[in-house]
Structure formats: C-alpha cells, structure tokens
Amino acid sequence: MKTKGIHHISSMVGDAQQDVDFYASVLAYRMVKKTLNYDDKTMYHLYYGNHDATSGLVTTFPMNFTHQGIVGSGQLGIAGFGLRSENFDFWKKRLKDFGIETEEYTRFNRRRLSFDDPDGLELELIETDKGQKNEWSFNGVESDQAIIGIESSLLYSKKPRETLYLLTEIMGYEIINENPDYYLLKIHDELGGILELAKRAPGRGIPGVGTVHHIAFAVENDEIEDWHEKLKMAGYRPTEVKNRNYFQSLYFRESGGILFEFATEGPGMLIDEDLENLGEKLITPPHFREEERALLPEIQVRTIDEL
Ligand code: ZN
C-alpha cells in the first residue's frame, strides 16, 4: 500500500476577496469549490485547481481576524505549482506587472520562480513536462500558459529523520536525490509525485495567517480504513476517518510536527456541481443551515489588473 502524491495543500489566509483575487485572478487557478469550513461555519473554505479539479488543489481558510503566522519548522514550507518551461518568461512578467517580486533559481536541476502570496505563503512555479493541460483560461492567462497543478512541496520538519522514515518506510516515497540541505523524494512519475524535505529544521513555525495548515496525500478510496490501521500500528495517532463530502479523510500530526491528511481520490468535486459551473455557488455543508451563509462577506471571482 502506497500513498499517491499530493491531494491538496490547505493554508490559513487573511482577507477572503484578496485570496480570491490572488489565486483565481492573478494565478488564474480556477476556483473549483466555494464552501464553508466544515468545522466552523463562520469561515469560508475555498478550493482552487485546474479546469476539472483533477490535479492538486490549493484550499484556503480566509480568517480575517487571526494573527499573522511565521513559516518555519513543523510546517509545510513551499507549495510548488507545475509550469511548462516556455511559459516562465510570461509568468515572470505577469507577476511583476501585479507588483509581485519573484526570484528565479534552480535546485535539483529544476528551474523555479519563487514568490510569496499576499499573506506571506511561500510559493514556487516549477518547470515540469508532467501533467495534463489545464484547459482553464482567465484574466489574461490562456490555457496554453496556465499553471498545470500542484507539482511538489517542501517540508520543514522539526525531526527530519523521523519524517523521512514515515515518507519512505510507511508511505512509499523513494529518495531520488539529495544535497547537503535537502532530500528529493518521489512516489510516482505523475504531477504531484515529488516532495522535498529540508535536512535541518529552520526556526520554529508559528501557525497563523500566511502559513500552511496541513498537506493532504491521496490514497485509494477503499484503502483509507487500512491506512488508519497501518498508521496506528506504526505508533501514530490518526483521527477517525471523516466524511469531507468530496473525499474521506483522516488526519495525524507526524513526528516532525507537520499535520498530515490522507484523503481519498473520490467521490471528487463534481458531485454537487457540473464541470462548467464548478465553484460558482456557495455550497453549504449538509450539517449547516442555509441561512448561515449570511454570516460571510460576499466574494467574487473577477477580472482585475492590479492587486
Ligand atoms: Zn485537507
């Protein structure tokens, strides 16, 4: 039994409309679901992905009044999006035009454009030839230029050796390269099958706005209960399997302090909206009453030329 790469990355952000403007309009990553936080109806839970929500998702919890966090150990450090190499210059210019500073560098022979989102989350666009074309085009990004999906991420573990053990001995990742500072790990050859792990823990991360809340790894639909058992046997303390409507999930904090989720691939984001209208209406989870949506500020996906 092996996990199947990155399912989604969930972060805490500040203002909801600013978040929508950044991910849906600047990055042109499609809003594929607009719902309420399953555990807190006063908060949105926004999902962004490729045109049909089949590649890695970014999900955000806009929490206007919470303190700023600090990115550091015990957290996911960088979320990496895949991009075709011919589109690097387009994105460099596009981000600059929106007033976003980028830095270009290469690690493990992978060319990247590094930048922060408006709340301080660390993001990268990484050159890749993997993944299906993202058919989405919006706000000046044609589908040929679009971000393809979540490509990889960098983990800042407080105990890198123990995290490495979990990834390789329990989840099925292989080390495919390393340098003095990082391991490069792979679980499969498709988009989202790569992880990087920092060998030395950076300063302690503090949860809050601008930090990643958790990273979710995909698992087979019929294996989630087996994973629950396997993790328990290995000494972790997974939650019970929870119904997240679009997938079934369990959560556990790994030894390096990072919150991991294992999530089934199905039933997926198309269960309550068709492909054409994904993300357009506010979906109220079944255990909340309809009128509770009134607690939230209006947000909209809109064309913008500045942030
Ligand atoms: Zn999640």
PDB file of C-alpha atoms and ligand atoms in Angstrom:
ATOM      1  CA  MET A   1       0.000   0.000   0.000  1.00  0.00           C
ATOM      2  CA  LYS A   2       1.427   3.359  -1.075  1.00  0.00           C
ATOM      3  CA  THR A   3       0.075   6.886  -0.932  1.00  0.00           C
ATOM      4  CA  LYS A   4      -0.447   8.634  -4.262  1.00  0.00           C
ATOM      5  CA  GLY A   5       1.153  12.047  -4.107  1.00  0.00           C
ATOM      6  CA  ILE A   6      -0.254  15.418  -3.126  1.00  0.00           C
ATOM      7  CA  HIS A   7      -4.052  15.649  -2.972  1.00  0.00           C
ATOM      8  CA  HIS A   8      -4.290  19.192  -1.628  1.00  0.00           C
ATOM      9  CA  ILE A   9      -2.497  21.827   0.418  1.00  0.00           C
ATOM     10  CA  SER A  10      -4.577  23.871   2.862  1.00  0.00           C
ATOM     11  CA  SER A  11      -3.486  27.250   4.156  1.00  0.00           C
ATOM     12  CA  MET A  12      -4.646  29.961   6.502  1.00  0.00           C
ATOM     13  CA  VAL A  13      -5.036  33.303   4.778  1.00  0.00           C
ATOM     14  CA  GLY A  14      -6.340  36.750   5.661  1.00  0.00           C
ATOM     15  CA  ASP A  15      -8.955  38.550   3.603  1.00  0.00           C
ATOM     16  CA  ALA A  16     -11.227  36.299   1.525  1.00  0.00           C
ATOM     17  CA  GLN A  17     -11.588  38.588  -1.516  1.00  0.00           C
ATOM     18  CA  GLN A  18      -7.841  39.232  -1.603  1.00  0.00           C
ATOM     19  CA  ASP A  19      -7.315  35.472  -1.600  1.00  0.00           C
ATOM     20  CA  VAL A  20      -9.742  35.010  -4.488  1.00  0.00           C
ATOM     21  CA  ASP A  21      -8.101  37.861  -6.417  1.00  0.00           C
ATOM     22  CA  PHE A  22      -4.680  36.318  -5.983  1.00  0.00           C
ATOM     23  CA  TYR A  23      -5.360  32.641  -6.702  1.00  0.00           C
ATOM     24  CA  ALA A  24      -8.284  32.843  -9.128  1.00  0.00           C
ATOM     25  CA  SER A  25      -7.354  36.063 -10.950  1.00  0.00           C
ATOM     26  CA  VAL A  26      -3.568  36.575 -10.761  1.00  0.00           C
ATOM     27  CA  LEU A  27      -2.555  32.890 -10.803  1.00  0.00           C
ATOM     28  CA  ALA A  28      -5.690  32.064 -12.853  1.00  0.00           C
ATOM     29  CA  TYR A  29      -6.040  28.862 -10.850  1.00  0.00           C
ATOM     30  CA  ARG A  30      -9.733  28.059 -11.135  1.00  0.00           C
ATOM     31  CA  MET A  31     -11.956  28.365  -8.081  1.00  0.00           C
ATOM     32  CA  VAL A  32     -13.442  24.876  -8.141  1.00  0.00           C
ATOM     33  CA  LYS A  33     -15.418  24.979  -4.904  1.00  0.00           C
ATOM     34  CA  LYS A  34     -16.724  27.654  -2.575  1.00  0.00           C
ATOM     35  CA  THR A  35     -17.932  26.198   0.678  1.00  0.00           C
ATOM     36  CA  LEU A  36     -17.929  26.718   4.429  1.00  0.00           C
ATOM     37  CA  ASN A  37     -15.288  25.367   6.758  1.00  0.00           C
ATOM     38  CA  TYR A  38     -16.627  22.001   7.840  1.00  0.00           C
ATOM     39  CA  ASP A  39     -15.778  22.746  11.453  1.00  0.00           C
ATOM     40  CA  ASP A  40     -16.538  26.482  11.567  1.00  0.00           C
ATOM     41  CA  LYS A  41     -19.491  27.896   9.693  1.00  0.00           C
ATOM     42  CA  THR A  42     -18.295  31.491  10.107  1.00  0.00           C
ATOM     43  CA  MET A  43     -15.434  30.829   7.736  1.00  0.00           C
ATOM     44  CA  TYR A  44     -15.159  30.116   4.026  1.00  0.00           C
ATOM     45  CA  HIS A  45     -13.266  27.139   2.717  1.00  0.00           C
ATOM     46  CA  LEU A  46     -12.153  27.901  -0.832  1.00  0.00           C
ATOM     47  CA  TYR A  47     -10.750  25.352  -3.275  1.00  0.00           C
ATOM     48  CA  TYR A  48      -8.636  26.172  -6.319  1.00  0.00           C
ATOM     49  CA  GLY A  49      -7.427  23.777  -9.011  1.00  0.00           C
ATOM     50  CA  ASN A  50      -7.146  23.069 -12.715  1.00  0.00           C
ATOM     51  CA  HIS A  51     -10.192  23.211 -15.031  1.00  0.00           C
ATOM     52  CA  ASP A  52     -11.733  19.958 -13.793  1.00  0.00           C
ATOM     53  CA  ALA A  53     -10.203  19.856 -10.291  1.00  0.00           C
ATOM     54  CA  THR A  54      -8.248  16.691 -11.052  1.00  0.00           C
ATOM     55  CA  SER A  55      -4.756  17.945 -10.307  1.00  0.00           C
ATOM     56  CA  GLY A  56      -3.562  19.041  -6.868  1.00  0.00           C
ATOM     57  CA  LEU A  57      -5.814  21.507  -5.101  1.00  0.00           C
ATOM     58  CA  VAL A  58      -4.939  24.564  -3.084  1.00  0.00           C
ATOM     59  CA  THR A  59      -7.503  25.179  -0.389  1.00  0.00           C
ATOM     60  CA  THR A  60      -7.638  28.225   1.823  1.00  0.00           C
ATOM     61  CA  PHE A  61      -9.339  29.254   5.043  1.00  0.00           C
ATOM     62  CA  PRO A  62      -9.725  33.058   4.998  1.00  0.00           C
ATOM     63  CA  MET A  63      -9.692  34.127   8.647  1.00  0.00           C
ATOM     64  CA  ASN A  64      -9.797  37.891   8.709  1.00  0.00           C
ATOM     65  CA  PHE A  65      -9.099  38.476  12.367  1.00  0.00           C
ATOM     66  CA  THR A  66      -6.415  35.945  13.186  1.00  0.00           C
ATOM     67  CA  HIS A  67      -2.792  36.861  13.852  1.00  0.00           C
ATOM     68  CA  GLN A  68      -0.040  36.529  11.276  1.00  0.00           C
ATOM     69  CA  GLY A  69       1.881  33.247  11.479  1.00  0.00           C
ATOM     70  CA  ILE A  70       5.534  32.530  10.828  1.00  0.00           C
ATOM     71  CA  VAL A  71       6.636  29.949   8.262  1.00  0.00           C
ATOM     72  CA  GLY A  72       9.077  27.520   9.883  1.00  0.00           C
ATOM     73  CA  SER A  73       9.650  24.057  11.285  1.00  0.00           C
ATOM     74  CA  GLY A  74       6.676  21.819  11.897  1.00  0.00           C
ATOM     75  CA  GLN A  75       5.036  23.112   8.741  1.00  0.00           C
ATOM     76  CA  LEU A  76       4.957  22.732   5.027  1.00  0.00           C
ATOM     77  CA  GLY A  77       7.340  25.377   3.695  1.00  0.00           C
ATOM     78  CA  ILE A  78       6.736  25.835  -0.013  1.00  0.00           C
ATOM     79  CA  ALA A  79       3.872  24.841  -2.275  1.00  0.00           C
ATOM     80  CA  GLY A  80       5.141  24.282  -5.825  1.00  0.00           C
ATOM     81  CA  PHE A  81       2.993  24.614  -8.949  1.00  0.00           C
ATOM     82  CA  GLY A  82       3.951  22.995 -12.237  1.00  0.00           C
ATOM     83  CA  LEU A  83       4.540  25.163 -15.289  1.00  0.00           C
ATOM     84  CA  ARG A  84       5.760  24.436 -18.850  1.00  0.00           C
ATOM     85  CA  SER A  85       9.241  25.917 -19.342  1.00  0.00           C
ATOM     86  CA  GLU A  86       8.179  28.023 -22.334  1.00  0.00           C
ATOM     87  CA  ASN A  87       5.841  29.945 -20.032  1.00  0.00           C
ATOM     88  CA  PHE A  88       8.442  31.084 -17.480  1.00  0.00           C
ATOM     89  CA  ASP A  89       9.009  34.484 -19.039  1.00  0.00           C
ATOM     90  CA  PHE A  90       5.283  35.108 -19.356  1.00  0.00           C
ATOM     91  CA  TRP A  91       4.781  34.412 -15.634  1.00  0.00           C
ATOM     92  CA  LYS A  92       7.806  36.412 -14.566  1.00  0.00           C
ATOM     93  CA  LYS A  93       6.406  39.426 -16.346  1.00  0.00           C
ATOM     94  CA  ARG A  94       2.830  38.780 -15.222  1.00  0.00           C
ATOM     95  CA  LEU A  95       3.764  38.588 -11.553  1.00  0.00           C
ATOM     96  CA  LYS A  96       5.908  41.706 -11.891  1.00  0.00           C
ATOM     97  CA  ASP A  97       3.002  43.546 -13.533  1.00  0.00           C
ATOM     98  CA  PHE A  98       0.900  42.709 -10.456  1.00  0.00           C
ATOM     99  CA  GLY A  99       3.648  44.055  -8.201  1.00  0.00           C
ATOM    100  CA  ILE A 100       4.836  40.640  -7.009  1.00  0.00           C
ATOM    101  CA  GLU A 101       8.578  40.164  -6.629  1.00  0.00           C
ATOM    102  CA  THR A 102       9.997  36.905  -7.917  1.00  0.00           C
ATOM    103  CA  GLU A 103      13.347  35.194  -7.651  1.00  0.00           C
ATOM    104  CA  GLU A 104      14.497  32.689 -10.231  1.00  0.00           C
ATOM    105  CA  TYR A 105      16.732  29.797  -9.142  1.00  0.00           C
ATOM    106  CA  THR A 106      17.435  26.123  -9.758  1.00  0.00           C
ATOM    107  CA  ARG A 107      17.571  23.270  -7.243  1.00  0.00           C
ATOM    108  CA  PHE A 108      17.893  19.608  -8.201  1.00  0.00           C
ATOM    109  CA  ASN A 109      18.007  20.726 -11.848  1.00  0.00           C
ATOM    110  CA  ARG A 110      14.517  22.115 -11.509  1.00  0.00           C
ATOM    111  CA  ARG A 111      14.106  25.730 -12.577  1.00  0.00           C
ATOM    112  CA  ARG A 112      11.811  27.736 -10.353  1.00  0.00           C
ATOM    113  CA  LEU A 113      10.255  31.114  -9.866  1.00  0.00           C
ATOM    114  CA  SER A 114       9.828  31.815  -6.174  1.00  0.00           C
ATOM    115  CA  PHE A 115       7.421  34.389  -4.700  1.00  0.00           C
ATOM    116  CA  ASP A 116       5.033  34.987  -1.812  1.00  0.00           C
ATOM    117  CA  ASP A 117       1.273  35.243  -1.870  1.00  0.00           C
ATOM    118  CA  PRO A 118      -0.266  38.423  -0.332  1.00  0.00           C
ATOM    119  CA  ASP A 119      -0.425  36.736   3.103  1.00  0.00           C
ATOM    120  CA  GLY A 120       3.186  35.525   3.062  1.00  0.00           C
ATOM    121  CA  LEU A 121       2.735  31.922   1.922  1.00  0.00           C
ATOM    122  CA  GLU A 122       5.823  30.761   0.055  1.00  0.00           C
ATOM    123  CA  LEU A 123       5.041  29.575  -3.460  1.00  0.00           C
ATOM    124  CA  GLU A 124       7.029  28.451  -6.473  1.00  0.00           C
ATOM    125  CA  LEU A 125       6.354  27.876 -10.131  1.00  0.00           C
ATOM    126  CA  ILE A 126       8.475  24.876 -11.124  1.00  0.00           C
ATOM    127  CA  GLU A 127       9.359  23.750 -14.617  1.00  0.00           C
ATOM    128  CA  THR A 128       7.756  20.421 -15.491  1.00  0.00           C
ATOM    129  CA  ASP A 129       6.793  18.351 -18.515  1.00  0.00           C
ATOM    130  CA  LYS A 130       4.307  16.300 -16.459  1.00  0.00           C
ATOM    131  CA  GLY A 131       0.565  16.623 -16.059  1.00  0.00           C
ATOM    132  CA  GLN A 132      -2.352  17.163 -18.407  1.00  0.00           C
ATOM    133  CA  LYS A 133      -3.028  20.534 -19.993  1.00  0.00           C
ATOM    134  CA  ASN A 134      -5.093  22.820 -17.775  1.00  0.00           C
ATOM    135  CA  GLU A 135      -7.952  23.929 -20.040  1.00  0.00           C
ATOM    136  CA  TRP A 136      -8.773  26.949 -17.878  1.00  0.00           C
ATOM    137  CA  SER A 137      -8.163  30.447 -19.199  1.00  0.00           C
ATOM    138  CA  PHE A 138      -8.983  33.566 -17.233  1.00  0.00           C
ATOM    139  CA  ASN A 139      -7.962  37.188 -16.713  1.00  0.00           C
ATOM    140  CA  GLY A 140      -5.198  37.290 -19.326  1.00  0.00           C
ATOM    141  CA  VAL A 141      -3.879  33.736 -18.951  1.00  0.00           C
ATOM    142  CA  GLU A 142      -4.591  31.462 -21.937  1.00  0.00           C
ATOM    143  CA  SER A 143      -4.933  27.742 -21.303  1.00  0.00           C
ATOM    144  CA  ASP A 144      -1.570  27.132 -23.045  1.00  0.00           C
ATOM    145  CA  GLN A 145       0.081  29.350 -20.429  1.00  0.00           C
ATOM    146  CA  ALA A 146      -1.838  28.118 -17.406  1.00  0.00           C
ATOM    147  CA  ILE A 147      -0.405  26.664 -14.219  1.00  0.00           C
ATOM    148  CA  ILE A 148      -0.873  22.917 -14.549  1.00  0.00           C
ATOM    149  CA  GLY A 149      -1.385  21.859 -10.950  1.00  0.00           C
ATOM    150  CA  ILE A 150       0.413  21.195  -7.683  1.00  0.00           C
ATOM    151  CA  GLU A 151       3.805  19.785  -8.625  1.00  0.00           C
ATOM    152  CA  SER A 152       5.560  19.297  -5.289  1.00  0.00           C
ATOM    153  CA  SER A 153       6.123  20.786  -1.882  1.00  0.00           C
ATOM    154  CA  LEU A 154       8.914  21.369   0.617  1.00  0.00           C
ATOM    155  CA  LEU A 155       8.541  20.105   4.184  1.00  0.00           C
ATOM    156  CA  TYR A 156      10.153  21.819   7.177  1.00  0.00           C
ATOM    157  CA  SER A 157      10.156  19.046   9.743  1.00  0.00           C
ATOM    158  CA  LYS A 158      11.292  19.515  13.345  1.00  0.00           C
ATOM    159  CA  LYS A 159      12.667  15.966  13.150  1.00  0.00           C
ATOM    160  CA  PRO A 160      13.682  15.394   9.526  1.00  0.00           C
ATOM    161  CA  ARG A 161      14.940  11.828  10.092  1.00  0.00           C
ATOM    162  CA  GLU A 162      11.645  10.726  11.574  1.00  0.00           C
ATOM    163  CA  THR A 163       9.682  12.427   8.829  1.00  0.00           C
ATOM    164  CA  LEU A 164      11.940  10.745   6.272  1.00  0.00           C
ATOM    165  CA  TYR A 165      11.176   7.376   7.876  1.00  0.00           C
ATOM    166  CA  LEU A 166       7.425   7.985   7.618  1.00  0.00           C
ATOM    167  CA  LEU A 167       7.672   9.075   3.989  1.00  0.00           C
ATOM    168  CA  THR A 168       9.904   6.236   2.839  1.00  0.00           C
ATOM    169  CA  GLU A 169       9.067   3.273   5.087  1.00  0.00           C
ATOM    170  CA  ILE A 170       5.359   3.836   5.608  1.00  0.00           C
ATOM    171  CA  MET A 171       4.028   5.992   2.774  1.00  0.00           C
ATOM    172  CA  GLY A 172       6.175   4.572  -0.028  1.00  0.00           C
ATOM    173  CA  TYR A 173       8.318   7.539  -1.162  1.00  0.00           C
ATOM    174  CA  GLU A 174      11.836   6.906  -2.520  1.00  0.00           C
ATOM    175  CA  ILE A 175      14.832   9.205  -2.124  1.00  0.00           C
ATOM    176  CA  ILE A 176      15.898  10.050  -5.666  1.00  0.00           C
ATOM    177  CA  ASN A 177      18.473  12.748  -4.928  1.00  0.00           C
ATOM    178  CA  GLU A 178      19.937  14.748  -2.079  1.00  0.00           C
ATOM    179  CA  ASN A 179      22.308  17.629  -1.450  1.00  0.00           C
ATOM    180  CA  PRO A 180      23.680  18.935   1.860  1.00  0.00           C
ATOM    181  CA  ASP A 181      20.427  20.721   2.646  1.00  0.00           C
ATOM    182  CA  TYR A 182      17.555  18.753   1.107  1.00  0.00           C
ATOM    183  CA  TYR A 183      16.264  15.333   0.167  1.00  0.00           C
ATOM    184  CA  LEU A 184      14.350  14.952  -3.073  1.00  0.00           C
ATOM    185  CA  LEU A 185      11.682  12.240  -2.827  1.00  0.00           C
ATOM    186  CA  LYS A 186       9.343  10.694  -5.337  1.00  0.00           C
ATOM    187  CA  ILE A 187       6.296   8.478  -5.075  1.00  0.00           C
ATOM    188  CA  HIS A 188       5.322   8.283  -8.760  1.00  0.00           C
ATOM    189  CA  ASP A 189       6.096   9.897 -12.097  1.00  0.00           C
ATOM    190  CA  GLU A 190       2.966  11.985 -12.476  1.00  0.00           C
ATOM    191  CA  LEU A 191       2.429  15.595 -11.439  1.00  0.00           C
ATOM    192  CA  GLY A 192       2.294  15.920  -7.634  1.00  0.00           C
ATOM    193  CA  GLY A 193       4.547  12.907  -7.007  1.00  0.00           C
ATOM    194  CA  ILE A 194       7.519  14.916  -5.700  1.00  0.00           C
ATOM    195  CA  LEU A 195       8.413  16.113  -2.202  1.00  0.00           C
ATOM    196  CA  GLU A 196      11.440  17.912  -0.858  1.00  0.00           C
ATOM    197  CA  LEU A 197      12.453  17.621   2.779  1.00  0.00           C
ATOM    198  CA  ALA A 198      14.804  20.104   4.468  1.00  0.00           C
ATOM    199  CA  LYS A 199      17.557  18.225   6.345  1.00  0.00           C
ATOM    200  CA  ARG A 200      17.851  20.856   9.036  1.00  0.00           C
ATOM    201  CA  ALA A 201      14.849  22.289  10.770  1.00  0.00           C
ATOM    202  CA  PRO A 202      14.548  26.041  10.280  1.00  0.00           C
ATOM    203  CA  GLY A 203      13.307  28.251  13.144  1.00  0.00           C
ATOM    204  CA  ARG A 204      10.057  27.242  14.757  1.00  0.00           C
ATOM    205  CA  GLY A 205       6.965  27.898  12.697  1.00  0.00           C
ATOM    206  CA  ILE A 206       4.029  29.656  14.301  1.00  0.00           C
ATOM    207  CA  PRO A 207       0.578  28.822  12.944  1.00  0.00           C
ATOM    208  CA  GLY A 208      -1.474  31.766  11.704  1.00  0.00           C
ATOM    209  CA  VAL A 209      -2.302  33.731   8.591  1.00  0.00           C
ATOM    210  CA  GLY A 210       0.265  33.090   5.863  1.00  0.00           C
ATOM    211  CA  THR A 211       1.151  29.543   6.902  1.00  0.00           C
ATOM    212  CA  VAL A 212       0.105  26.136   5.650  1.00  0.00           C
ATOM    213  CA  HIS A 213      -2.366  24.333   7.915  1.00  0.00           C
ATOM    214  CA  HIS A 214      -1.884  20.844   6.503  1.00  0.00           C
ATOM    215  CA  ILE A 215      -0.861  18.817   3.487  1.00  0.00           C
ATOM    216  CA  ALA A 216      -3.080  16.020   2.193  1.00  0.00           C
ATOM    217  CA  PHE A 217      -1.856  12.940   0.362  1.00  0.00           C
ATOM    218  CA  ALA A 218      -4.151  10.975  -1.944  1.00  0.00           C
ATOM    219  CA  VAL A 219      -4.984   7.357  -1.154  1.00  0.00           C
ATOM    220  CA  GLU A 220      -7.167   4.774  -2.900  1.00  0.00           C
ATOM    221  CA  ASN A 221     -10.859   5.062  -1.985  1.00  0.00           C
ATOM    222  CA  ASP A 222     -11.035   1.577  -0.499  1.00  0.00           C
ATOM    223  CA  GLU A 223      -7.767   1.845   1.436  1.00  0.00           C
ATOM    224  CA  ILE A 224      -8.471   4.707   3.846  1.00  0.00           C
ATOM    225  CA  GLU A 225      -9.502   2.394   6.702  1.00  0.00           C
ATOM    226  CA  ASP A 226      -6.422   0.247   6.084  1.00  0.00           C
ATOM    227  CA  TRP A 227      -4.293   3.377   6.328  1.00  0.00           C
ATOM    228  CA  HIS A 228      -5.954   4.188   9.636  1.00  0.00           C
ATOM    229  CA  GLU A 229      -4.904   0.786  10.915  1.00  0.00           C
ATOM    230  CA  LYS A 230      -1.422   0.950   9.448  1.00  0.00           C
ATOM    231  CA  LEU A 231      -0.716   4.380  10.974  1.00  0.00           C
ATOM    232  CA  LYS A 232      -1.967   3.250  14.372  1.00  0.00           C
ATOM    233  CA  MET A 233       0.225   0.161  14.220  1.00  0.00           C
ATOM    234  CA  ALA A 234       3.196   2.400  13.390  1.00  0.00           C
ATOM    235  CA  GLY A 235       2.595   4.479  16.522  1.00  0.00           C
ATOM    236  CA  TYR A 236       0.816   7.497  15.038  1.00  0.00           C
ATOM    237  CA  ARG A 237      -2.497   8.748  16.316  1.00  0.00           C
ATOM    238  CA  PRO A 238      -4.745   9.236  13.297  1.00  0.00           C
ATOM    239  CA  THR A 239      -8.236  10.681  13.729  1.00  0.00           C
ATOM    240  CA  GLU A 240     -11.169   8.525  12.750  1.00  0.00           C
ATOM    241  CA  VAL A 241     -11.982   8.591   9.039  1.00  0.00           C
ATOM    242  CA  LYS A 242     -14.115  11.712   8.433  1.00  0.00           C
ATOM    243  CA  ASN A 243     -16.556  12.393   5.638  1.00  0.00           C
ATOM    244  CA  ARG A 244     -15.434  15.611   3.917  1.00  0.00           C
ATOM    245  CA  ASN A 245     -18.204  15.353   1.306  1.00  0.00           C
ATOM    246  CA  TYR A 246     -15.791  15.438  -1.651  1.00  0.00           C
ATOM    247  CA  PHE A 247     -13.489  12.844  -0.095  1.00  0.00           C
ATOM    248  CA  GLN A 248     -12.952  10.775   3.057  1.00  0.00           C
ATOM    249  CA  SER A 249     -10.080  11.894   5.257  1.00  0.00           C
ATOM    250  CA  LEU A 250      -8.007  11.114   8.281  1.00  0.00           C
ATOM    251  CA  TYR A 251      -5.514  13.450   9.947  1.00  0.00           C
ATOM    252  CA  PHE A 252      -2.444  12.931  12.098  1.00  0.00           C
ATOM    253  CA  ARG A 253       0.481  15.020  13.253  1.00  0.00           C
ATOM    254  CA  GLU A 254       3.691  13.369  12.120  1.00  0.00           C
ATOM    255  CA  SER A 255       6.753  13.272  14.396  1.00  0.00           C
ATOM    256  CA  GLY A 256       8.237  16.400  12.833  1.00  0.00           C
ATOM    257  CA  GLY A 257       5.177  18.442  13.792  1.00  0.00           C
ATOM    258  CA  ILE A 258       3.529  18.725  10.372  1.00  0.00           C
ATOM    259  CA  LEU A 259      -0.196  17.993  10.143  1.00  0.00           C
ATOM    260  CA  PHE A 260      -0.737  15.301   7.505  1.00  0.00           C
ATOM    261  CA  GLU A 261      -4.068  14.307   5.997  1.00  0.00           C
ATOM    262  CA  PHE A 262      -4.736  11.216   3.917  1.00  0.00           C
ATOM    263  CA  ALA A 263      -7.683  11.797   1.578  1.00  0.00           C
ATOM    264  CA  THR A 264      -9.438   9.507  -0.879  1.00  0.00           C
ATOM    265  CA  GLU A 265      -9.462  10.492  -4.541  1.00  0.00           C
ATOM    266  CA  GLY A 266     -13.252  10.090  -4.749  1.00  0.00           C
ATOM    267  CA  PRO A 267     -16.020  10.976  -4.936  1.00  0.00           C
ATOM    268  CA  GLY A 268     -14.447  14.274  -6.040  1.00  0.00           C
ATOM    269  CA  MET A 269     -15.505  17.862  -6.708  1.00  0.00           C
ATOM    270  CA  LEU A 270     -18.109  17.084  -9.384  1.00  0.00           C
ATOM    271  CA  ILE A 271     -20.652  15.519  -7.017  1.00  0.00           C
ATOM    272  CA  ASP A 272     -22.640  18.718  -6.454  1.00  0.00           C
ATOM    273  CA  GLU A 273     -21.791  20.969  -9.419  1.00  0.00           C
ATOM    274  CA  ASP A 274     -21.189  20.248 -13.093  1.00  0.00           C
ATOM    275  CA  LEU A 275     -17.854  20.940 -14.736  1.00  0.00           C
ATOM    276  CA  GLU A 276     -18.998  24.140 -16.408  1.00  0.00           C
ATOM    277  CA  ASN A 277     -20.205  25.746 -13.154  1.00  0.00           C
ATOM    278  CA  LEU A 278     -17.616  24.492 -10.686  1.00  0.00           C
ATOM    279  CA  GLY A 279     -17.057  26.913  -7.819  1.00  0.00           C
ATOM    280  CA  GLU A 280     -19.852  29.310  -8.763  1.00  0.00           C
ATOM    281  CA  LYS A 281     -22.321  28.804  -5.935  1.00  0.00           C
ATOM    282  CA  LEU A 282     -21.725  28.682  -2.206  1.00  0.00           C
ATOM    283  CA  ILE A 283     -22.135  25.084  -1.107  1.00  0.00           C
ATOM    284  CA  THR A 284     -23.397  24.766   2.448  1.00  0.00           C
ATOM    285  CA  PRO A 285     -22.266  21.512   4.066  1.00  0.00           C
ATOM    286  CA  PRO A 286     -25.292  19.352   4.932  1.00  0.00           C
ATOM    287  CA  HIS A 287     -24.938  19.850   8.685  1.00  0.00           C
ATOM    288  CA  PHE A 288     -25.268  23.663   8.413  1.00  0.00           C
ATOM    289  CA  ARG A 289     -28.488  25.558   7.771  1.00  0.00           C
ATOM    290  CA  GLU A 290     -28.810  27.535   4.548  1.00  0.00           C
ATOM    291  CA  GLU A 291     -29.199  30.880   6.285  1.00  0.00           C
ATOM    292  CA  GLU A 292     -25.825  30.549   7.953  1.00  0.00           C
ATOM    293  CA  ARG A 293     -24.181  31.707   4.731  1.00  0.00           C
ATOM    294  CA  ALA A 294     -25.393  35.191   5.618  1.00  0.00           C
ATOM    295  CA  LEU A 295     -22.600  35.386   8.205  1.00  0.00           C
ATOM    296  CA  LEU A 296     -19.993  35.662   5.481  1.00  0.00           C
ATOM    297  CA  PRO A 297     -18.805  38.610   3.375  1.00  0.00           C
ATOM    298  CA  GLU A 298     -19.607  38.421  -0.357  1.00  0.00           C
ATOM    299  CA  ILE A 299     -16.741  37.285  -2.538  1.00  0.00           C
ATOM    300  CA  GLN A 300     -16.454  37.019  -6.304  1.00  0.00           C
ATOM    301  CA  VAL A 301     -14.093  35.750  -8.945  1.00  0.00           C
ATOM    302  CA  ARG A 302     -13.428  38.814 -11.075  1.00  0.00           C
ATOM    303  CA  THR A 303     -11.085  40.144 -13.724  1.00  0.00           C
ATOM    304  CA  ILE A 304      -8.515  42.505 -12.240  1.00  0.00           C
ATOM    305  CA  ASP A 305      -5.415  44.261 -13.500  1.00  0.00           C
ATOM    306  CA  GLU A 306      -3.938  45.105 -10.122  1.00  0.00           C
ATOM    307  CA  LEU A 307      -3.982  43.556  -6.676  1.00  0.00           C
TER     308      LEU A 307
HETATM  309 ZN    ZN B   1      -7.482  18.968   3.985  1.00  0.00          ZN
END
